Short mmCIF file of C-alpha atoms in Angstrom, two decimals:
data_model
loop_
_atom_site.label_atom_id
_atom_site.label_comp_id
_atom_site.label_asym_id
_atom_site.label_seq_id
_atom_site.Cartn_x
_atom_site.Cartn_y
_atom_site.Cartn_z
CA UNK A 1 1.44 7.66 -24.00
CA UNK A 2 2.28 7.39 -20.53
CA UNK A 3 2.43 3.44 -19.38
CA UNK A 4 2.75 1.63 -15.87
CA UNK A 5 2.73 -2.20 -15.43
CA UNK A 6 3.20 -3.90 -12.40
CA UNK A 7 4.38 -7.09 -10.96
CA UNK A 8 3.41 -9.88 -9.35
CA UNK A 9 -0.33 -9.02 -10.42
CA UNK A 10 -0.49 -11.33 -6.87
CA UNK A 11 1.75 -12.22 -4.11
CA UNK A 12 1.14 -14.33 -1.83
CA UNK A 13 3.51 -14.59 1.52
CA UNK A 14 3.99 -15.79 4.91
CA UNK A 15 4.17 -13.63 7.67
CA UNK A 16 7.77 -12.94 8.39
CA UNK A 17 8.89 -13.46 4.66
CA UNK A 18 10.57 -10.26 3.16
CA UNK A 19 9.49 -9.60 -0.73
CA UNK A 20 9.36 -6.95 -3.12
CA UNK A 21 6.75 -5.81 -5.58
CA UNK A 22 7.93 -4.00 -9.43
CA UNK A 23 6.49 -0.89 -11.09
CA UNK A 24 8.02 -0.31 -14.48
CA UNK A 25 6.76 2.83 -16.11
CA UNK A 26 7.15 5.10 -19.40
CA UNK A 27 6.39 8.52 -19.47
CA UNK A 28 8.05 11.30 -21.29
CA UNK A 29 8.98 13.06 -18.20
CA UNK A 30 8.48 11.91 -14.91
CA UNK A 31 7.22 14.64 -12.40
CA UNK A 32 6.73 11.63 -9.86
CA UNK A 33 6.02 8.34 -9.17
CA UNK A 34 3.29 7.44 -6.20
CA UNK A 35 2.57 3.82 -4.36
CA UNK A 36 -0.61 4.16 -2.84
CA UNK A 37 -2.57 1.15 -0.71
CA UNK A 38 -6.09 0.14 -1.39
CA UNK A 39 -8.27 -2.10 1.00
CA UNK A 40 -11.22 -3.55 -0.56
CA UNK A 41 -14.23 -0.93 -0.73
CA UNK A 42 -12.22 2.04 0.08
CA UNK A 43 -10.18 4.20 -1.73
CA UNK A 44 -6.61 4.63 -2.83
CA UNK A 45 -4.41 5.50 1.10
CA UNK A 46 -1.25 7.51 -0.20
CA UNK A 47 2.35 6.01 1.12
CA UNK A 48 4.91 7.75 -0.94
CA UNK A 49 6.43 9.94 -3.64
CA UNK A 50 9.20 9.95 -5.61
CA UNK A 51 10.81 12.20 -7.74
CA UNK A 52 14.23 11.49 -9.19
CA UNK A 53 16.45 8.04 -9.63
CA UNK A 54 18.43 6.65 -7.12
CA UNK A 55 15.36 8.20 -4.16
CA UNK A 56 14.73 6.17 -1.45
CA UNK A 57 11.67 6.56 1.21
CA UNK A 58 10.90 4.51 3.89
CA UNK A 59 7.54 4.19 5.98
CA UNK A 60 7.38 1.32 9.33
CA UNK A 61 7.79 -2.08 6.94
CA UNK A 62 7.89 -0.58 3.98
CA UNK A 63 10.51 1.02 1.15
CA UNK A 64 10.61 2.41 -2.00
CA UNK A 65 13.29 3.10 -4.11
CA UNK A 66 13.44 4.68 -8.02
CA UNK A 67 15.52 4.11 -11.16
CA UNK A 68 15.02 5.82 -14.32
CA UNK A 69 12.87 3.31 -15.90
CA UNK A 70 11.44 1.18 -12.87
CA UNK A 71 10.57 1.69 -9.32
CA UNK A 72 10.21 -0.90 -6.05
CA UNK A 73 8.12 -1.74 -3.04
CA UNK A 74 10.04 -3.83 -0.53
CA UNK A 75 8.42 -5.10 2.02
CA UNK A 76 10.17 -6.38 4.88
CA UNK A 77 8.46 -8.88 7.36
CA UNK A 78 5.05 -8.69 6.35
CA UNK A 79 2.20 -9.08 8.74
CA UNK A 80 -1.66 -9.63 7.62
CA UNK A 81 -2.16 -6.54 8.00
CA UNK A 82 -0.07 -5.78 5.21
CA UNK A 83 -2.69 -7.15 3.00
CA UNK A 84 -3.78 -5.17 0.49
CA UNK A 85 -3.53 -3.99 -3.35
CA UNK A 86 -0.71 -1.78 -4.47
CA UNK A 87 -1.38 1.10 -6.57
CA UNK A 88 1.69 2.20 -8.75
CA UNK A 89 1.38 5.54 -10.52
CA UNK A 90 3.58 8.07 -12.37
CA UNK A 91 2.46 11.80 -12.81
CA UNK A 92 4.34 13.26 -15.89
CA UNK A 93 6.29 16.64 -16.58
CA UNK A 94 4.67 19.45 -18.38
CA UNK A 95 7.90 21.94 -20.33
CA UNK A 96 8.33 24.41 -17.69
CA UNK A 97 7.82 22.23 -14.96
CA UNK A 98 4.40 21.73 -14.01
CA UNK A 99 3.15 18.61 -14.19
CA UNK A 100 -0.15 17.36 -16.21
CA UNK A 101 -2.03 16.79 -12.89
CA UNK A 102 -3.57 13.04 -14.18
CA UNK A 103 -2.08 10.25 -12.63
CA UNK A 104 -1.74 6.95 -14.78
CA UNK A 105 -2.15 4.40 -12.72
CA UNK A 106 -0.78 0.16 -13.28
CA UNK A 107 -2.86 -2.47 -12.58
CA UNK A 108 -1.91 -2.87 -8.78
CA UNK A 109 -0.37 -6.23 -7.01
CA UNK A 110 -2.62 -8.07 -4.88
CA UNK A 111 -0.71 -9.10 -1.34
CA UNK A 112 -2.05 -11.09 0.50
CA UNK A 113 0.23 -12.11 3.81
CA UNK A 114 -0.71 -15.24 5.79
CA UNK A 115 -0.06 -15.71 9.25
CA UNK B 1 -8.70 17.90 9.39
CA UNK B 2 -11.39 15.82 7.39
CA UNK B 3 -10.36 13.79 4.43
CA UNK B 4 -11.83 13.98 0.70
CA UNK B 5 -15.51 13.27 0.74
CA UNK B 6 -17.39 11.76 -1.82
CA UNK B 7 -21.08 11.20 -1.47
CA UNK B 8 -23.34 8.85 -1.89
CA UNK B 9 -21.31 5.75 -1.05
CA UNK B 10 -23.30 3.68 -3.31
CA UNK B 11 -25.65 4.93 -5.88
CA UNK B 12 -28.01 2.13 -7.74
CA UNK B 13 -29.88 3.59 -10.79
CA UNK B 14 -31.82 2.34 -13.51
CA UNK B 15 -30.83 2.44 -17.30
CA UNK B 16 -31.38 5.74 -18.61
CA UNK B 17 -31.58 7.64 -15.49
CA UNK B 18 -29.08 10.33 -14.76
CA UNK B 19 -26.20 10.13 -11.71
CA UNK B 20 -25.01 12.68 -9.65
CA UNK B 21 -21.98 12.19 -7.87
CA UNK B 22 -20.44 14.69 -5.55
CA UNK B 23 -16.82 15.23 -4.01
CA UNK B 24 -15.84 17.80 -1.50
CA UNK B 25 -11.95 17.90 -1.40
CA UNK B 26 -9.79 18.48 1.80
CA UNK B 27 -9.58 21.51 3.17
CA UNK B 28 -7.39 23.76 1.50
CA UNK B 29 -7.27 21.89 -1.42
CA UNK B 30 -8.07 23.43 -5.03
CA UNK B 31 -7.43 20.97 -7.19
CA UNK B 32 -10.27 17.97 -7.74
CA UNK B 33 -9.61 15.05 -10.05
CA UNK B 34 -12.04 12.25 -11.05
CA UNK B 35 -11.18 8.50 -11.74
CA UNK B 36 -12.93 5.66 -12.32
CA UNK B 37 -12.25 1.83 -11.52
CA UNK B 38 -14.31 -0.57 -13.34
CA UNK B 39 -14.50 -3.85 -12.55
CA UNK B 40 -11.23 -5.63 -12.76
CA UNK B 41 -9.43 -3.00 -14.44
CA UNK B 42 -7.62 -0.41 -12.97
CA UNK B 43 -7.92 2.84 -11.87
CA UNK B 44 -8.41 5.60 -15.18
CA UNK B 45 -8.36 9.37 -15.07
CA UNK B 46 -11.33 11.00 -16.38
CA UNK B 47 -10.96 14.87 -15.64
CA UNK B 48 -9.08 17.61 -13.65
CA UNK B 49 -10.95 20.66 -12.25
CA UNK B 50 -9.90 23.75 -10.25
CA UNK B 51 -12.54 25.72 -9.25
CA UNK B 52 -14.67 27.14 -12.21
CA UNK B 53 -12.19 25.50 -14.69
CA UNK B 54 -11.85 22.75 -16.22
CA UNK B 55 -8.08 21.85 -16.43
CA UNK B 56 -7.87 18.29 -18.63
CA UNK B 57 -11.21 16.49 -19.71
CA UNK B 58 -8.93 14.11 -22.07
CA UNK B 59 -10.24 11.11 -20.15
CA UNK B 60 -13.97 12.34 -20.03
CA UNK B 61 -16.25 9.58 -22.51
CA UNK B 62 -17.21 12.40 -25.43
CA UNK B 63 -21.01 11.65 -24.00
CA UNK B 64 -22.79 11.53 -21.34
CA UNK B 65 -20.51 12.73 -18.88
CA UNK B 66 -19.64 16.07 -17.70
CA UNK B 67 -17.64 17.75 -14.89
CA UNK B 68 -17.85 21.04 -12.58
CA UNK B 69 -16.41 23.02 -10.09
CA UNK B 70 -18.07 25.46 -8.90
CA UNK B 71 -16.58 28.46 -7.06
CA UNK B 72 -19.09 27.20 -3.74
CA UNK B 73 -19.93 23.82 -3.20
CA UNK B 74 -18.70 20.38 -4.08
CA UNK B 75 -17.47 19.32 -7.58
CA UNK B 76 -20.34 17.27 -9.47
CA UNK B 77 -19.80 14.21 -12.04
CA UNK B 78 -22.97 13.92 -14.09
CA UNK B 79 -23.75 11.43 -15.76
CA UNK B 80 -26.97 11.35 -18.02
CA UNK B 81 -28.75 8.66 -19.35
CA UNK B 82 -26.69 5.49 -17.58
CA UNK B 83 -25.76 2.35 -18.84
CA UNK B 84 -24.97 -0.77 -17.79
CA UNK B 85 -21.28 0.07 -18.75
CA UNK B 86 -21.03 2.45 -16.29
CA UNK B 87 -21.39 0.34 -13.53
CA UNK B 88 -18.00 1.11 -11.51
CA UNK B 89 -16.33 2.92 -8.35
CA UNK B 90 -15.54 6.12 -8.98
CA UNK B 91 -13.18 8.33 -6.73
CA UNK B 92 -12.47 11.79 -6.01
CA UNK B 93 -9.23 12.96 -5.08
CA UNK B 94 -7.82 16.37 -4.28
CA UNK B 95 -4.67 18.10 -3.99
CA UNK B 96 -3.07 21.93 -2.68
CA UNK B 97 -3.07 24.35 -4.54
CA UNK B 98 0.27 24.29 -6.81
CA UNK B 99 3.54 24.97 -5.72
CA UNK B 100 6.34 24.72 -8.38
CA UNK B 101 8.53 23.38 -5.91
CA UNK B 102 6.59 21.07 -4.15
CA UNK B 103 5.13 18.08 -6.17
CA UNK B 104 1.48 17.59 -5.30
CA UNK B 105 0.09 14.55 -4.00
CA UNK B 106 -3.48 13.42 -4.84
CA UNK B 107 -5.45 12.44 -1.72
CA UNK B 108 -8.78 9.99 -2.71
CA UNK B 109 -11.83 9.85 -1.32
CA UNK B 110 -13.74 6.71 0.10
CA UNK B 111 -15.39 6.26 -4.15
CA UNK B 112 -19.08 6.31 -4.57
CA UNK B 113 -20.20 2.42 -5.98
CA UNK B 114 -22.65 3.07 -9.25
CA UNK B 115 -24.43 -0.20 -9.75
CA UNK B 116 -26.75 0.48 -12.92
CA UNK B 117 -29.49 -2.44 -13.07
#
């Protein structure tokens, strides 16, 4: 069974301080791994995908990067706006290459940045 | 272009009532998945639809619940007789229609909140 846990389950940082949030996953075969945002009472805002080890993607202050069992959000110089929950999830491979569609999702890391 | 749109935003119903929760996915999109979020935990996959088919139900409850997708119209989660259980957020989310070459990235909606008194 597919399995993603995240850490910190919260963060808590100053504006200006540089940190980085963990997503270690299992799955049999990984199709991809997404980081989405979520603000309270809305729903999951898509920032990236990645799809083999040693991928890198990069989006204003954020980056994510991918190893074969692990995968991490660095964010550099937070600002409260920055606050959020981040949504880890991995998508798995199907034999022939499709994928199962479902994503399993971790339990997300509460950041909260203070200015 | 519009995003995923899930409606109602909140839905309150009484115990034993039935709730109907609709999602129209973005444009272009074929592919409509349904999760749910209870309180505290995190976000679970309950079933994958194209349109007339149901793709993977694995995360469907065995009762109670069902899923469609028609060939017009939004995609419907219906859920009969509700409990207090079933309190939670659910979301929508949609993606293109697959490419085997191009991995394809689910896009939520906004949820719909089902507060069951």
């Amino acid at each position: 069974e597919d399995q993603v846990t995240q850490s910190p389950e919260a963060l808590r940082l100053q504006e200006g301080e540089s940190s980085s949030l963990n997503c270690s996953y299992t799955v049999s075969g990984l199709r991809g791994l997404f980081w989405y945002r979520q603000d309270p009472g809305k729903g999951p805002e898509f920032l990236f995908t990645l799809y083999s080890a040693g991928e890198e993607k990069e989006k204003e202050r954020l980056k994510a990067t991918l190893t074969k069992k692990e995968s991490f959000l660095h964010i550099t110089a937070p600002k409260p706006e920055d606050s959020a929950t981040y949504l880890c999830a991995v998508q798995a491979r199907r034999a022939g290459g499709t994928s199962y569609g479902k994503l399993t999702f971790g339990q997300g890391t509460i950041l909260t940045v203070h200015p | 272009n519009a995003g995923v749109m899930q409606n109602p935003r909140h839905l309150v119903r009484r115990r034993g009532q039935e709730a109907r929760l609709r999602c129209s996915p973005m444009k272009g999109h074929s592919h409509v998945y349904w999760y749910r979020q209870l309180p505290e935990e995190g976000l679970k996959f309950m079933v994958y639809l194209q349109k007339e088919n149901i793709i993977d139900e694995s995360g469907m409850p065995k009762e109670r619940f069902s899923a469609e997708f028609p060939k017009e119209g939004p995609s419907i989660l219906r859920i009969q007789q509700v409990v207090r259980g079933d309190s939670a957020a659910y979301f929508c989310a949609s993606s293109p229609k697959f490419q085997r070459e191009i991995q394809e990235t689910q896009y939520f909606g906004p949820g719909t909140r089902l507060l069951v008194l």
